[in-house]
PDB file of C-alpha atoms in Angstrom:
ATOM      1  CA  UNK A   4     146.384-237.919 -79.392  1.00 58.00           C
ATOM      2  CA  UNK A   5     143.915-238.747 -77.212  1.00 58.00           C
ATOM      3  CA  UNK A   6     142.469-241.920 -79.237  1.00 64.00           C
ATOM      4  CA  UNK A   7     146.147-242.620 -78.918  1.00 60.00           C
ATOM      5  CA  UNK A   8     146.508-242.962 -75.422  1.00 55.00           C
ATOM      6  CA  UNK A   9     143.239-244.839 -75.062  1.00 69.00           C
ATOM      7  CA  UNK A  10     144.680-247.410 -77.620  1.00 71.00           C
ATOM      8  CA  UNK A  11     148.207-247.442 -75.602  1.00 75.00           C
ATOM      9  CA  UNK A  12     146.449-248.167 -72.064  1.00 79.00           C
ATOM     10  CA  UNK A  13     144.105-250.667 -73.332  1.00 81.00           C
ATOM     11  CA  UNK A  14     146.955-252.718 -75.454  1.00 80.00           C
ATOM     12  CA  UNK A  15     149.082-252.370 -71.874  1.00 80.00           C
ATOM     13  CA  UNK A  16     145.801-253.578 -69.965  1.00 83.00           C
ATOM     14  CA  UNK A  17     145.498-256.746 -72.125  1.00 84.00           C
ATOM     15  CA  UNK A  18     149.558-257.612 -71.372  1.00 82.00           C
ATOM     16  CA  UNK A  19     149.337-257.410 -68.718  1.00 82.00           C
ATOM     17  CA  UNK A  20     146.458-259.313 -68.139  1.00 82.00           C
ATOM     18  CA  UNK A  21     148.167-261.872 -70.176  1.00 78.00           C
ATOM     19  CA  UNK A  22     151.212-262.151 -68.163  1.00 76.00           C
ATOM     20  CA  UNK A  23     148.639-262.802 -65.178  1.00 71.00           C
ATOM     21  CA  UNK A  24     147.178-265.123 -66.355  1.00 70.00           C
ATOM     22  CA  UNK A  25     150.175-267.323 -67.402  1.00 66.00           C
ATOM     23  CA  UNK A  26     151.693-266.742 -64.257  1.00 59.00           C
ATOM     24  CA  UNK A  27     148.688-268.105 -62.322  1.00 58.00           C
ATOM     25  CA  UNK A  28     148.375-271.105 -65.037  1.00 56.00           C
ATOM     26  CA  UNK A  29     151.886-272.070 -64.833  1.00 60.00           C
ATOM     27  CA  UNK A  30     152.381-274.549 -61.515  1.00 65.00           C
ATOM     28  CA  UNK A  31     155.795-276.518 -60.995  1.00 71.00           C
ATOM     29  CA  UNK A  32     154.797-280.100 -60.064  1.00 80.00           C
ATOM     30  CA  UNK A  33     154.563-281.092 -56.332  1.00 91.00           C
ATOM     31  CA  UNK A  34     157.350-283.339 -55.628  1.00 95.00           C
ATOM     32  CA  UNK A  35     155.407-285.298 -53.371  1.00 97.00           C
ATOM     33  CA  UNK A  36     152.189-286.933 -53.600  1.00 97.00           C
ATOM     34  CA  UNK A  37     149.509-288.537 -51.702  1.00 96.00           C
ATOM     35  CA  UNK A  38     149.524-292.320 -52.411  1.00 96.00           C
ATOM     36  CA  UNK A  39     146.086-292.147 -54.721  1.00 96.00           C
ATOM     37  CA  UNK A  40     148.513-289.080 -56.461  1.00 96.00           C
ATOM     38  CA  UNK A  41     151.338-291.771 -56.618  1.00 97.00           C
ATOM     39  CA  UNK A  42     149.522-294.382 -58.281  1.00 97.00           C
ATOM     40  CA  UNK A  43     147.973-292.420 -60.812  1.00 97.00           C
ATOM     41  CA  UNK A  44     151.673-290.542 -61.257  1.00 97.00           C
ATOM     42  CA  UNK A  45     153.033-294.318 -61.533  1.00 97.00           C
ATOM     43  CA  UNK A  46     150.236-295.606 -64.004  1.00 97.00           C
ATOM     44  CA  UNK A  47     149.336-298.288 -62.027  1.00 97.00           C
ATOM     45  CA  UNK A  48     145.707-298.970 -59.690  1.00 97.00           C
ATOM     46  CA  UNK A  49     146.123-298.294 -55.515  1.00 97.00           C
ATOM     47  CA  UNK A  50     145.957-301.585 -55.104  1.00 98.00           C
ATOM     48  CA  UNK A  51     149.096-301.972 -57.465  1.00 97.00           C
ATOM     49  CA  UNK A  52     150.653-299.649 -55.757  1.00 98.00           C
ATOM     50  CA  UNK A  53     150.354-300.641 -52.514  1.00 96.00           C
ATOM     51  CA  UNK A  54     152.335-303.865 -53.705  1.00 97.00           C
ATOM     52  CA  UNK A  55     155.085-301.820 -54.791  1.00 97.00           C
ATOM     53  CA  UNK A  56     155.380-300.753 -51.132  1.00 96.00           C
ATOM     54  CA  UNK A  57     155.172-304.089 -49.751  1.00 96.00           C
ATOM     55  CA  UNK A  58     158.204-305.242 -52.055  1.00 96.00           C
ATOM     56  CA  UNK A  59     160.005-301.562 -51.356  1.00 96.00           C
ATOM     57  CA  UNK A  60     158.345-298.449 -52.403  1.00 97.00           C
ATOM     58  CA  UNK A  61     159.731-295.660 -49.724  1.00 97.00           C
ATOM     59  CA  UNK A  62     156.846-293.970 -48.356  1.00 97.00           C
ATOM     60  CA  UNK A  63     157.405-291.207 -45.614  1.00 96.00           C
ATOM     61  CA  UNK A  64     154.084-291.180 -42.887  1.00 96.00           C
ATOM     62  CA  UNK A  65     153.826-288.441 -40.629  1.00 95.00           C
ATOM     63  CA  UNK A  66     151.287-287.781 -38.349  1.00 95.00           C
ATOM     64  CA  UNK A  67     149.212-290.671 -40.400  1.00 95.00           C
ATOM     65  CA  UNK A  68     149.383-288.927 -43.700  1.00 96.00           C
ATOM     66  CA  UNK A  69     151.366-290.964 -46.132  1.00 96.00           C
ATOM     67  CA  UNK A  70     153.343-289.618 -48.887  1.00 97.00           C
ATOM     68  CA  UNK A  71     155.724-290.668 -51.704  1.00 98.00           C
ATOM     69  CA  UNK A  72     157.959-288.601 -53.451  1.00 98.00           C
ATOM     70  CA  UNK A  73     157.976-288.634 -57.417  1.00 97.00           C
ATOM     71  CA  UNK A  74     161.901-289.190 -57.220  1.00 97.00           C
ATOM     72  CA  UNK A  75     161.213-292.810 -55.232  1.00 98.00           C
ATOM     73  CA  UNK A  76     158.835-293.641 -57.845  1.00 98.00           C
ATOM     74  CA  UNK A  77     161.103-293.404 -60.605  1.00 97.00           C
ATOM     75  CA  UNK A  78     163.950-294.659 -58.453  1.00 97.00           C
ATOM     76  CA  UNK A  79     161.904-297.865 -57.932  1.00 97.00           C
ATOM     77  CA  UNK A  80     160.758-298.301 -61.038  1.00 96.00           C
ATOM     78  CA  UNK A  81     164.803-298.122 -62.176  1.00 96.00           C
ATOM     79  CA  UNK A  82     165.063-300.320 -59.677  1.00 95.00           C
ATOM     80  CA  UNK A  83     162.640-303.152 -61.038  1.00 93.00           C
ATOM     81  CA  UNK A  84     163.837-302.564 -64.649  1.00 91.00           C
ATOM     82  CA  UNK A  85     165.510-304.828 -66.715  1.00 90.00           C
TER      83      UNK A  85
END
C-alpha cells in the first residue's frame, strides 16, 4: 500500500512538472517588434527594411523607441503584392 502511494505521488510529481514546463515553454508571439525584430520577422536585411518605411511601412515611435506591428508588416507586404 505503501509502495503504492510512493508510486501515485511520484507519477503526480512528474505531471505536474510536465504541465510546468509546457506552460512556461509555450509564449504567444509579441505583436509588436523592434525594427531589427521586424526585419528579421519580414525576411528582409535593416537596411531593406528601412526602405520599406521610406516608401510606407507604419512605424509607431514613442519616446525614441521605434516599433512595428506584425499586422503592418503583412498589411504592407499585401500592399506591394501583385
Amino acid at each position: 500500500m505503501k509502495e503504492q502511494l510512493t508510486d501515485n505521488n511520484d507519477l503526480l510529481s512528474k505531471i505536474i512538472e510536465m504541465i510546468a514546463t509546457s506552460q512556461t515553454n509555450y509564449s504567444i508571439p509579441k505583436e509588436w517588434l523592434s525594427l531589427k525584430e521586424g526585419a528579421a520577422y519580414a525576411g528582409v536585411s535593416y537596411n531593406t527594411f528601412v526602405k520599406f518605411r521610406e516608401i510606407g511601412l507604419k512605424v509607431s515611435e514613442v519616446e525614441g523607441i521605434k516599433r512595428v506591428s506584425r499586422t503592418e508588416i503583412n498589411t504592407f507586404f499585401e500592399n506591394y503584392s501583385f
